[in-house]
Amino acid sequence: MSEVSETTPQPPHAPHLGGSAPHPGPLHPGPPLLATPVPGPPAPQLTGPGFPQPVAPPATPVQQPVPVPHPPAADHPTAPQPQPPAPQPPAPQPPAPQPPTPQTAAPQPATEAPRTLQYRFDGPEDAPVLVIGPSLGTTWHMWDRQIPELAQHWRVFRYDLPGHGGAPAHAAPSVAELADRLIATLDGLGVQRFGYAGCSIGGAVGADLALRHPHRVASLALVASSPRFGTADEFRQRGVIVRTNGLEPMARTAPERWFTPGFAAAQPAIVEWAVQMVRTTDPGCYVAACEALAAFDIRDHLGRIGVPTLVLVGAEDQVTGPAEARTLVAGIPDARLALVPGASHLAPVEQPAAVCDLLLTHFSTAWQDAPTAAPATPLVPGPATPATPFAPLAEIAPAPDAPEAVGPQRESRHERGVKVRREVLGDAHVDAVNASADPFTEDFQELVTRYEWGEAWSRDGLDRRTRSCVTLTALVASGHLEGLAAHTRAALRNGLTPAEIKEVLLQTAVYCGIPAAGAAFTIAQSVIQEETTPPA
């Protein structure tokens, strides 16, 4: 049985992916051995503790069933959720065996937004709950091809990120906030214990849950994920481009980030479907997700993840590839690594059967029983006790809350200053300043970090957009234009648009003089052009 939340229409299901998926790579606790793709779907060769040989998958990938409206309960206001027609690949596809068509309950409106997420359920109501999270710019439909098989074993819960897939556009500024909204949604449904699989930012949410709510997570799969996604500058730069140009530049470049060139050429309908997912995303929520990824960094906390963990990555992923996956495996106690050949960032779409086999095996054999009274551990580095796999247990009814993690100690003025300075000016700028410091200037840089950034810029009285307006004006008024380029970049990162920066400089022309404002326009124009030009 299936049910969905919200009353908003969803983007189309993923089109049929023709042909058989290559065999997944081996799954093991040590260094991965890249499997060679072979025709047909032989059973995966998995090694390591607690990994029996699974039954071979069907000869052709399972197709996504067409939802059938199901009469809703009398006490739930409902409306059918329309699905646009799915695009079809140009070449005819051979028929594939169809699974039983599940029933789909009518949508349910969310009553606690923005504290909850748009979601849907698939699978038996009395089965263990498996939560599945999407990647940035996608919807829950990126997992369509795995659902028929997973829903035979679990009660599969899928969710959309804010502003994605027609979900309410209540932006979440951090990965922790996304995790908190997910927990609030599950709490409202009475789900206390669950397995979790997430792709990219969805994987970041799962890692945050395993760190702050370890008593809730029975087993974890991190797909195309990383302890830190690129650099903070890269994602804040992406936010600047979206604020200025909208989502079209991200949509246009999504296929090369998500798929291998061969797949993109052979499956134009899938490529167009992926592009449309990005185009229909709310730009503000997309920018907020970029900010969340810019601030996400759990490299020092991986040793505290104590639940059974599978790290799954496409062998050709250029976004969060095998190197990032090996960092996760090296840091998480007893984590296992699986490389999927012939796949890039969206491995669940590109190689659906291989990913499904690996998830089935992991969650069938590495499901940790609920701890009796173990509190959540604080986010500090240290060794974790190896997890012992147990048989899956469903726990849908509400259970007593376990104590949550103790929050971190108050940051020192210097630590707060370093953090804010990097967030506002960018890692590249701060690294260059630090590299040029010497015994004569290091005390001055310490003063700047502690008082300019740890005090003035860290106060709650003004938001960062307003502080950028004040700073730009002060630099023009004082004639200190040598700092204007860095603070124009900072203003863009803090959310000011080029049009707003222009208005600030026009205001300075009246009160600070035409010559000063003219020089400022020249500097700002060059920076804005550099920062807001989309990648080729």
PDB file of C-alpha atoms in Angstrom, residues 63-339:
ATOM      1  CA  GLN A  63       9.620  -0.854 -14.151  1.00  0.00           C
ATOM      2  CA  GLN A  64       7.918   1.753 -11.994  1.00  0.00           C
ATOM      3  CA  PRO A  65       4.249   0.821 -11.524  1.00  0.00           C
ATOM      4  CA  VAL A  66       1.565   3.345 -12.377  1.00  0.00           C
ATOM      5  CA  PRO A  67      -0.117   4.611  -9.188  1.00  0.00           C
ATOM      6  CA  VAL A  68      -3.814   3.806  -8.780  1.00  0.00           C
ATOM      7  CA  PRO A  69      -5.870   6.178  -6.603  1.00  0.00           C
ATOM      8  CA  HIS A  70      -6.962   4.549  -3.352  1.00  0.00           C
ATOM      9  CA  PRO A  71     -10.068   5.692  -1.447  1.00  0.00           C
ATOM     10  CA  PRO A  72      -8.839   7.801   1.477  1.00  0.00           C
ATOM     11  CA  ALA A  73      -9.886   7.528   5.077  1.00  0.00           C
ATOM     12  CA  ALA A  74     -12.880   9.677   6.001  1.00  0.00           C
ATOM     13  CA  ASP A  75     -10.932  11.857   8.430  1.00  0.00           C
ATOM     14  CA  HIS A  76      -8.179  12.876   5.980  1.00  0.00           C
ATOM     15  CA  PRO A  77      -8.898  15.756   3.530  1.00  0.00           C
ATOM     16  CA  THR A  78      -7.591  14.513   0.219  1.00  0.00           C
ATOM     17  CA  ALA A  79      -7.174  15.320  -3.439  1.00  0.00           C
ATOM     18  CA  PRO A  80      -5.650  13.163  -6.167  1.00  0.00           C
ATOM     19  CA  GLN A  81      -2.029  13.872  -7.004  1.00  0.00           C
ATOM     20  CA  PRO A  82      -1.648  14.257 -10.779  1.00  0.00           C
ATOM     21  CA  GLN A  83       1.453  12.936 -12.494  1.00  0.00           C
ATOM     22  CA  PRO A  84       2.550  14.472 -15.810  1.00  0.00           C
ATOM     23  CA  PRO A  85       3.130  11.887 -18.523  1.00  0.00           C
ATOM     24  CA  ALA A  86       6.590  10.365 -18.362  1.00  0.00           C
ATOM     25  CA  PRO A  87       8.840  10.969 -21.395  1.00  0.00           C
ATOM     26  CA  GLN A  88       9.768   7.890 -23.378  1.00  0.00           C
ATOM     27  CA  PRO A  89      13.190   7.078 -24.869  1.00  0.00           C
ATOM     28  CA  PRO A  90      13.246   7.323 -28.648  1.00  0.00           C
ATOM     29  CA  ALA A  91      14.148   3.688 -29.197  1.00  0.00           C
ATOM     30  CA  PRO A  92      11.487   1.039 -28.363  1.00  0.00           C
ATOM     31  CA  GLN A  93      12.254  -0.948 -25.223  1.00  0.00           C
ATOM     32  CA  PRO A  94      11.738  -4.696 -24.820  1.00  0.00           C
ATOM     33  CA  PRO A  95       8.865  -5.622 -22.490  1.00  0.00           C
ATOM     34  CA  ALA A  96       9.832  -6.206 -18.877  1.00  0.00           C
ATOM     35  CA  PRO A  97       7.946  -8.186 -16.227  1.00  0.00           C
ATOM     36  CA  GLN A  98       5.676  -5.927 -14.193  1.00  0.00           C
ATOM     37  CA  PRO A  99       5.403  -6.167 -10.406  1.00  0.00           C
ATOM     38  CA  PRO A 100       1.982  -6.031  -8.759  1.00  0.00           C
ATOM     39  CA  THR A 101       0.617  -2.514  -9.027  1.00  0.00           C
ATOM     40  CA  PRO A 102       0.408  -0.962  -5.549  1.00  0.00           C
ATOM     41  CA  GLN A 103      -2.458   1.258  -4.524  1.00  0.00           C
ATOM     42  CA  THR A 104      -1.699   4.896  -3.842  1.00  0.00           C
ATOM     43  CA  ALA A 105      -3.569   6.859  -1.227  1.00  0.00           C
ATOM     44  CA  ALA A 106      -4.658  10.375  -2.092  1.00  0.00           C
ATOM     45  CA  PRO A 107      -2.397  13.229  -0.929  1.00  0.00           C
ATOM     46  CA  GLN A 108      -2.540  14.474   2.644  1.00  0.00           C
ATOM     47  CA  PRO A 109      -1.928  18.163   3.439  1.00  0.00           C
ATOM     48  CA  ALA A 110       0.932  18.946   5.807  1.00  0.00           C
ATOM     49  CA  THR A 111      -0.399  20.754   8.867  1.00  0.00           C
ATOM     50  CA  GLU A 112       2.918  21.618  10.518  1.00  0.00           C
ATOM     51  CA  ALA A 113       4.918  23.167   7.665  1.00  0.00           C
ATOM     52  CA  PRO A 114       7.620  24.344   7.686  1.00  0.00           C
ATOM     53  CA  ARG A 115       8.539  21.925  10.477  1.00  0.00           C
ATOM     54  CA  THR A 116       7.728  18.866   8.379  1.00  0.00           C
ATOM     55  CA  LEU A 117       8.597  17.538   4.918  1.00  0.00           C
ATOM     56  CA  GLN A 118       6.529  16.366   1.968  1.00  0.00           C
ATOM     57  CA  TYR A 119       6.564  12.560   1.969  1.00  0.00           C
ATOM     58  CA  ARG A 120       5.044   9.355   0.665  1.00  0.00           C
ATOM     59  CA  PHE A 121       4.905   5.747   1.841  1.00  0.00           C
ATOM     60  CA  ASP A 122       5.174   2.531  -0.198  1.00  0.00           C
ATOM     61  CA  GLY A 123       5.026  -1.019   1.090  1.00  0.00           C
ATOM     62  CA  PRO A 124       3.273  -2.995   3.840  1.00  0.00           C
ATOM     63  CA  GLU A 125       2.111  -0.996   6.845  1.00  0.00           C
ATOM     64  CA  ASP A 126       3.515  -3.548   9.317  1.00  0.00           C
ATOM     65  CA  ALA A 127       7.005  -3.773   7.751  1.00  0.00           C
ATOM     66  CA  PRO A 128      10.169  -2.095   9.118  1.00  0.00           C
ATOM     67  CA  VAL A 129      10.484   1.496   7.948  1.00  0.00           C
ATOM     68  CA  LEU A 130      13.198   2.396   5.422  1.00  0.00           C
ATOM     69  CA  VAL A 131      13.667   6.146   4.847  1.00  0.00           C
ATOM     70  CA  ILE A 132      15.123   7.244   1.496  1.00  0.00           C
ATOM     71  CA  GLY A 133      16.467  10.748   0.849  1.00  0.00           C
ATOM     72  CA  PRO A 134      16.995  12.566  -2.486  1.00  0.00           C
ATOM     73  CA  SER A 135      19.862  14.510  -4.006  1.00  0.00           C
ATOM     74  CA  LEU A 136      19.963  18.288  -4.452  1.00  0.00           C
ATOM     75  CA  GLY A 137      17.807  19.323  -7.412  1.00  0.00           C
ATOM     76  CA  THR A 138      15.913  16.013  -7.588  1.00  0.00           C
ATOM     77  CA  THR A 139      12.659  14.655  -6.163  1.00  0.00           C
ATOM     78  CA  TRP A 140      11.676  11.376  -4.559  1.00  0.00           C
ATOM     79  CA  HIS A 141      11.119  10.046  -8.098  1.00  0.00           C
ATOM     80  CA  MET A 142      14.887   9.540  -8.483  1.00  0.00           C
ATOM     81  CA  TRP A 143      14.293   6.309  -6.466  1.00  0.00           C
ATOM     82  CA  ASP A 144      11.326   5.086  -8.526  1.00  0.00           C
ATOM     83  CA  ARG A 145      13.173   2.129 -10.012  1.00  0.00           C
ATOM     84  CA  GLN A 146      14.149   0.692  -6.595  1.00  0.00           C
ATOM     85  CA  ILE A 147      10.723   0.986  -4.961  1.00  0.00           C
ATOM     86  CA  PRO A 148       8.957  -2.138  -6.354  1.00  0.00           C
ATOM     87  CA  GLU A 149      11.675  -4.390  -4.940  1.00  0.00           C
ATOM     88  CA  LEU A 150      12.382  -2.505  -1.696  1.00  0.00           C
ATOM     89  CA  ALA A 151       8.685  -2.192  -0.896  1.00  0.00           C
ATOM     90  CA  GLN A 152       8.389  -5.976  -0.796  1.00  0.00           C
ATOM     91  CA  HIS A 153      10.570  -5.991   2.325  1.00  0.00           C
ATOM     92  CA  TRP A 154      10.146  -2.573   3.963  1.00  0.00           C
ATOM     93  CA  ARG A 155       7.702   0.218   4.531  1.00  0.00           C
ATOM     94  CA  VAL A 156       9.538   2.720   2.301  1.00  0.00           C
ATOM     95  CA  PHE A 157       9.288   6.383   3.301  1.00  0.00           C
ATOM     96  CA  ARG A 158      10.443   8.911   0.705  1.00  0.00           C
ATOM     97  CA  TYR A 159      10.607  12.666   1.184  1.00  0.00           C
ATOM     98  CA  ASP A 160      11.228  15.770  -0.900  1.00  0.00           C
ATOM     99  CA  LEU A 161      13.557  18.599   0.035  1.00  0.00           C
ATOM    100  CA  PRO A 162      11.841  21.962   0.621  1.00  0.00           C
ATOM    101  CA  GLY A 163      10.843  23.590  -2.662  1.00  0.00           C
ATOM    102  CA  HIS A 164      11.603  20.405  -4.632  1.00  0.00           C
ATOM    103  CA  GLY A 165       8.925  18.388  -6.412  1.00  0.00           C
ATOM    104  CA  GLY A 166       6.206  20.890  -5.570  1.00  0.00           C
ATOM    105  CA  ALA A 167       6.943  20.740  -1.818  1.00  0.00           C
ATOM    106  CA  PRO A 168       6.278  23.941   0.170  1.00  0.00           C
ATOM    107  CA  ALA A 169       9.104  26.416  -0.358  1.00  0.00           C
ATOM    108  CA  HIS A 170      10.190  26.813   3.273  1.00  0.00           C
ATOM    109  CA  ALA A 171      13.970  26.995   2.869  1.00  0.00           C
ATOM    110  CA  ALA A 172      16.156  25.029   5.303  1.00  0.00           C
ATOM    111  CA  PRO A 173      19.479  26.778   6.013  1.00  0.00           C
ATOM    112  CA  SER A 174      21.423  23.740   7.235  1.00  0.00           C
ATOM    113  CA  VAL A 175      21.675  19.961   6.983  1.00  0.00           C
ATOM    114  CA  ALA A 176      20.817  19.764  10.694  1.00  0.00           C
ATOM    115  CA  GLU A 177      17.595  21.699  10.036  1.00  0.00           C
ATOM    116  CA  LEU A 178      16.652  19.254   7.269  1.00  0.00           C
ATOM    117  CA  ALA A 179      17.320  16.363   9.647  1.00  0.00           C
ATOM    118  CA  ASP A 180      15.218  18.029  12.358  1.00  0.00           C
ATOM    119  CA  ARG A 181      12.298  18.462   9.949  1.00  0.00           C
ATOM    120  CA  LEU A 182      12.592  14.831   8.911  1.00  0.00           C
ATOM    121  CA  ILE A 183      12.570  13.707  12.561  1.00  0.00           C
ATOM    122  CA  ALA A 184       9.521  15.918  13.220  1.00  0.00           C
ATOM    123  CA  THR A 185       7.724  14.349  10.242  1.00  0.00           C
ATOM    124  CA  LEU A 186       8.531  10.812  11.410  1.00  0.00           C
ATOM    125  CA  ASP A 187       7.538  11.672  14.979  1.00  0.00           C
ATOM    126  CA  GLY A 188       4.150  12.815  13.722  1.00  0.00           C
ATOM    127  CA  LEU A 189       3.714   9.454  12.009  1.00  0.00           C
ATOM    128  CA  GLY A 190       4.815   7.453  15.056  1.00  0.00           C
ATOM    129  CA  VAL A 191       7.999   6.167  13.391  1.00  0.00           C
ATOM    130  CA  GLN A 192      10.740   5.862  15.995  1.00  0.00           C
ATOM    131  CA  ARG A 193      13.238   3.387  14.507  1.00  0.00           C
ATOM    132  CA  PHE A 194      14.183   3.185  10.838  1.00  0.00           C
ATOM    133  CA  GLY A 195      16.826   2.345   8.281  1.00  0.00           C
ATOM    134  CA  TYR A 196      18.106   5.226   6.181  1.00  0.00           C
ATOM    135  CA  ALA A 197      19.522   5.544   2.647  1.00  0.00           C
ATOM    136  CA  GLY A 198      20.269   8.939   1.092  1.00  0.00           C
ATOM    137  CA  CYS A 199      21.961  10.292  -2.025  1.00  0.00           C
ATOM    138  CA  SER A 200      24.304  13.309  -1.889  1.00  0.00           C
ATOM    139  CA  ILE A 201      22.645  15.883   0.409  1.00  0.00           C
ATOM    140  CA  GLY A 202      20.248  13.088   1.377  1.00  0.00           C
ATOM    141  CA  GLY A 203      23.306  11.156   2.544  1.00  0.00           C
ATOM    142  CA  ALA A 204      24.435  14.183   4.556  1.00  0.00           C
ATOM    143  CA  VAL A 205      21.059  14.169   6.317  1.00  0.00           C
ATOM    144  CA  GLY A 206      21.525  10.476   7.139  1.00  0.00           C
ATOM    145  CA  ALA A 207      25.000  11.049   8.557  1.00  0.00           C
ATOM    146  CA  ASP A 208      23.672  13.916  10.702  1.00  0.00           C
ATOM    147  CA  LEU A 209      20.912  11.627  12.010  1.00  0.00           C
ATOM    148  CA  ALA A 210      23.441   8.917  12.853  1.00  0.00           C
ATOM    149  CA  LEU A 211      25.500  11.470  14.808  1.00  0.00           C
ATOM    150  CA  ARG A 212      22.725  13.321  16.658  1.00  0.00           C
ATOM    151  CA  HIS A 213      20.009  10.637  16.833  1.00  0.00           C
ATOM    152  CA  PRO A 214      21.883   7.314  16.825  1.00  0.00           C
ATOM    153  CA  HIS A 215      19.100   5.582  18.777  1.00  0.00           C
ATOM    154  CA  ARG A 216      16.719   6.242  15.853  1.00  0.00           C
ATOM    155  CA  VAL A 217      18.858   4.864  12.988  1.00  0.00           C
ATOM    156  CA  ALA A 218      18.993   1.057  12.646  1.00  0.00           C
ATOM    157  CA  SER A 219      21.200   0.964   9.540  1.00  0.00           C
ATOM    158  CA  LEU A 220      22.666   3.549   7.178  1.00  0.00           C
ATOM    159  CA  ALA A 221      23.525   3.744   3.466  1.00  0.00           C
ATOM    160  CA  LEU A 222      25.395   6.808   2.156  1.00  0.00           C
ATOM    161  CA  VAL A 223      25.046   7.039  -1.647  1.00  0.00           C
ATOM    162  CA  ALA A 224      27.257   9.465  -3.630  1.00  0.00           C
ATOM    163  CA  SER A 225      27.949  11.270  -0.375  1.00  0.00           C
ATOM    164  CA  SER A 226      30.901  12.869   1.370  1.00  0.00           C
ATOM    165  CA  PRO A 227      31.958  14.115   4.808  1.00  0.00           C
ATOM    166  CA  ARG A 228      32.486  17.496   3.132  1.00  0.00           C
ATOM    167  CA  PHE A 229      31.073  18.420  -0.278  1.00  0.00           C
ATOM    168  CA  GLY A 230      33.768  20.202  -2.264  1.00  0.00           C
ATOM    169  CA  THR A 231      34.548  23.548  -0.708  1.00  0.00           C
ATOM    170  CA  ALA A 232      32.313  26.128   0.918  1.00  0.00           C
ATOM    171  CA  ASP A 233      33.336  28.618  -1.776  1.00  0.00           C
ATOM    172  CA  GLU A 234      32.086  26.337  -4.565  1.00  0.00           C
ATOM    173  CA  PHE A 235      28.586  26.017  -3.145  1.00  0.00           C
ATOM    174  CA  ARG A 236      28.267  29.666  -2.146  1.00  0.00           C
ATOM    175  CA  GLN A 237      29.395  30.591  -5.656  1.00  0.00           C
ATOM    176  CA  ARG A 238      26.643  28.349  -7.009  1.00  0.00           C
ATOM    177  CA  GLY A 239      24.171  30.233  -4.820  1.00  0.00           C
ATOM    178  CA  VAL A 240      25.368  33.562  -6.242  1.00  0.00           C
ATOM    179  CA  ILE A 241      24.856  32.291  -9.801  1.00  0.00           C
ATOM    180  CA  VAL A 242      21.321  31.055  -9.032  1.00  0.00           C
ATOM    181  CA  ARG A 243      20.324  34.326  -7.325  1.00  0.00           C
ATOM    182  CA  THR A 244      21.479  36.237 -10.395  1.00  0.00           C
ATOM    183  CA  ASN A 245      20.552  33.943 -13.275  1.00  0.00           C
ATOM    184  CA  GLY A 246      17.913  31.581 -11.872  1.00  0.00           C
ATOM    185  CA  LEU A 247      18.147  27.798 -12.093  1.00  0.00           C
ATOM    186  CA  GLU A 248      18.635  27.501 -15.840  1.00  0.00           C
ATOM    187  CA  PRO A 249      22.482  27.341 -15.596  1.00  0.00           C
ATOM    188  CA  MET A 250      22.202  24.540 -13.011  1.00  0.00           C
ATOM    189  CA  ALA A 251      19.609  22.697 -15.091  1.00  0.00           C
ATOM    190  CA  ARG A 252      21.728  22.957 -18.227  1.00  0.00           C
ATOM    191  CA  THR A 253      24.819  21.495 -16.532  1.00  0.00           C
ATOM    192  CA  ALA A 254      23.011  18.864 -14.439  1.00  0.00           C
ATOM    193  CA  PRO A 255      23.394  16.004 -16.970  1.00  0.00           C
ATOM    194  CA  GLU A 256      27.190  16.255 -17.048  1.00  0.00           C
ATOM    195  CA  ARG A 257      27.321  16.265 -13.245  1.00  0.00           C
ATOM    196  CA  TRP A 258      24.833  13.428 -12.798  1.00  0.00           C
ATOM    197  CA  PHE A 259      25.386  10.930 -15.643  1.00  0.00           C
ATOM    198  CA  THR A 260      28.191   9.341 -17.604  1.00  0.00           C
ATOM    199  CA  PRO A 261      28.516  10.660 -21.193  1.00  0.00           C
ATOM    200  CA  GLY A 262      27.492   7.320 -22.690  1.00  0.00           C
ATOM    201  CA  PHE A 263      24.313   7.138 -20.635  1.00  0.00           C
ATOM    202  CA  ALA A 264      23.379  10.757 -21.391  1.00  0.00           C
ATOM    203  CA  ALA A 265      23.798  10.128 -25.131  1.00  0.00           C
ATOM    204  CA  ALA A 266      21.808   6.874 -25.074  1.00  0.00           C
ATOM    205  CA  GLN A 267      18.985   8.124 -22.827  1.00  0.00           C
ATOM    206  CA  PRO A 268      17.935  11.637 -23.937  1.00  0.00           C
ATOM    207  CA  ALA A 269      14.518  11.243 -22.299  1.00  0.00           C
ATOM    208  CA  ILE A 270      16.140  10.590 -18.927  1.00  0.00           C
ATOM    209  CA  VAL A 271      18.369  13.634 -19.401  1.00  0.00           C
ATOM    210  CA  GLU A 272      15.392  15.861 -20.160  1.00  0.00           C
ATOM    211  CA  TRP A 273      13.518  14.463 -17.159  1.00  0.00           C
ATOM    212  CA  ALA A 274      16.484  15.307 -14.928  1.00  0.00           C
ATOM    213  CA  VAL A 275      16.741  18.815 -16.349  1.00  0.00           C
ATOM    214  CA  GLN A 276      13.048  19.412 -15.668  1.00  0.00           C
ATOM    215  CA  MET A 277      13.468  18.355 -12.044  1.00  0.00           C
ATOM    216  CA  VAL A 278      15.991  21.164 -11.570  1.00  0.00           C
ATOM    217  CA  ARG A 279      13.928  23.725 -13.490  1.00  0.00           C
ATOM    218  CA  THR A 280      10.858  23.100 -11.333  1.00  0.00           C
ATOM    219  CA  THR A 281      12.786  23.559  -8.054  1.00  0.00           C
ATOM    220  CA  ASP A 282      12.249  26.730  -6.040  1.00  0.00           C
ATOM    221  CA  PRO A 283      15.404  28.874  -6.514  1.00  0.00           C
ATOM    222  CA  GLY A 284      15.456  30.131  -2.928  1.00  0.00           C
ATOM    223  CA  CYS A 285      15.285  26.610  -1.534  1.00  0.00           C
ATOM    224  CA  TYR A 286      18.010  25.491  -3.949  1.00  0.00           C
ATOM    225  CA  VAL A 287      20.266  28.339  -2.758  1.00  0.00           C
ATOM    226  CA  ALA A 288      19.536  27.457   0.884  1.00  0.00           C
ATOM    227  CA  ALA A 289      20.508  23.832   0.189  1.00  0.00           C
ATOM    228  CA  CYS A 290      23.776  25.066  -1.364  1.00  0.00           C
ATOM    229  CA  GLU A 291      24.432  27.087   1.800  1.00  0.00           C
ATOM    230  CA  ALA A 292      23.676  23.995   3.880  1.00  0.00           C
ATOM    231  CA  LEU A 293      26.218  21.947   1.913  1.00  0.00           C
ATOM    232  CA  ALA A 294      28.763  24.776   2.133  1.00  0.00           C
ATOM    233  CA  ALA A 295      28.607  24.607   5.925  1.00  0.00           C
ATOM    234  CA  PHE A 296      28.486  20.801   6.189  1.00  0.00           C
ATOM    235  CA  ASP A 297      31.721  19.219   7.441  1.00  0.00           C
ATOM    236  CA  ILE A 298      31.772  16.093   9.621  1.00  0.00           C
ATOM    237  CA  ARG A 299      35.311  14.919   8.877  1.00  0.00           C
ATOM    238  CA  ASP A 300      36.245  15.109  12.558  1.00  0.00           C
ATOM    239  CA  HIS A 301      33.127  13.241  13.677  1.00  0.00           C
ATOM    240  CA  LEU A 302      33.063  10.153  11.442  1.00  0.00           C
ATOM    241  CA  GLY A 303      34.362   7.936  14.249  1.00  0.00           C
ATOM    242  CA  ARG A 304      31.153   8.614  16.203  1.00  0.00           C
ATOM    243  CA  ILE A 305      28.922   6.947  13.595  1.00  0.00           C
ATOM    244  CA  GLY A 306      28.248   3.602  15.229  1.00  0.00           C
ATOM    245  CA  VAL A 307      25.439   2.163  13.091  1.00  0.00           C
ATOM    246  CA  PRO A 308      26.065  -0.392  10.297  1.00  0.00           C
ATOM    247  CA  THR A 309      26.999   1.716   7.269  1.00  0.00           C
ATOM    248  CA  LEU A 310      27.225   1.049   3.543  1.00  0.00           C
ATOM    249  CA  VAL A 311      29.069   3.645   1.420  1.00  0.00           C
ATOM    250  CA  LEU A 312      27.927   3.309  -2.199  1.00  0.00           C
ATOM    251  CA  VAL A 313      29.399   5.336  -5.058  1.00  0.00           C
ATOM    252  CA  GLY A 314      29.427   5.339  -8.846  1.00  0.00           C
ATOM    253  CA  ALA A 315      32.867   4.444 -10.146  1.00  0.00           C
ATOM    254  CA  GLU A 316      32.723   7.429 -12.548  1.00  0.00           C
ATOM    255  CA  ASP A 317      31.218   9.982 -10.155  1.00  0.00           C
ATOM    256  CA  GLN A 318      33.026  13.305 -10.650  1.00  0.00           C
ATOM    257  CA  VAL A 319      31.063  15.140  -7.921  1.00  0.00           C
ATOM    258  CA  THR A 320      31.496  12.940  -4.847  1.00  0.00           C
ATOM    259  CA  GLY A 321      33.558  10.114  -6.240  1.00  0.00           C
ATOM    260  CA  PRO A 322      35.497   7.105  -4.940  1.00  0.00           C
ATOM    261  CA  ALA A 323      38.027   9.312  -3.113  1.00  0.00           C
ATOM    262  CA  GLU A 324      35.291  10.869  -0.953  1.00  0.00           C
ATOM    263  CA  ALA A 325      33.737   7.430  -0.451  1.00  0.00           C
ATOM    264  CA  ARG A 326      37.038   6.020   0.809  1.00  0.00           C
ATOM    265  CA  THR A 327      37.299   8.923   3.272  1.00  0.00           C
ATOM    266  CA  LEU A 328      33.923   7.931   4.697  1.00  0.00           C
ATOM    267  CA  VAL A 329      34.890   4.260   4.906  1.00  0.00           C
ATOM    268  CA  ALA A 330      38.215   5.070   6.563  1.00  0.00           C
ATOM    269  CA  GLY A 331      36.520   7.204   9.210  1.00  0.00           C
ATOM    270  CA  ILE A 332      33.337   5.245  10.000  1.00  0.00           C
ATOM    271  CA  PRO A 333      33.997   2.112  12.070  1.00  0.00           C
ATOM    272  CA  ASP A 334      33.312  -1.097  10.106  1.00  0.00           C
ATOM    273  CA  ALA A 335      31.794   0.768   7.136  1.00  0.00           C
ATOM    274  CA  ARG A 336      31.667  -1.173   3.851  1.00  0.00           C
ATOM    275  CA  LEU A 337      32.368   0.244   0.402  1.00  0.00           C
ATOM    276  CA  ALA A 338      30.574  -0.613  -2.848  1.00  0.00           C
ATOM    277  CA  LEU A 339      31.659   0.735  -6.247  1.00  0.00           C
TER     278      LEU A 339
END
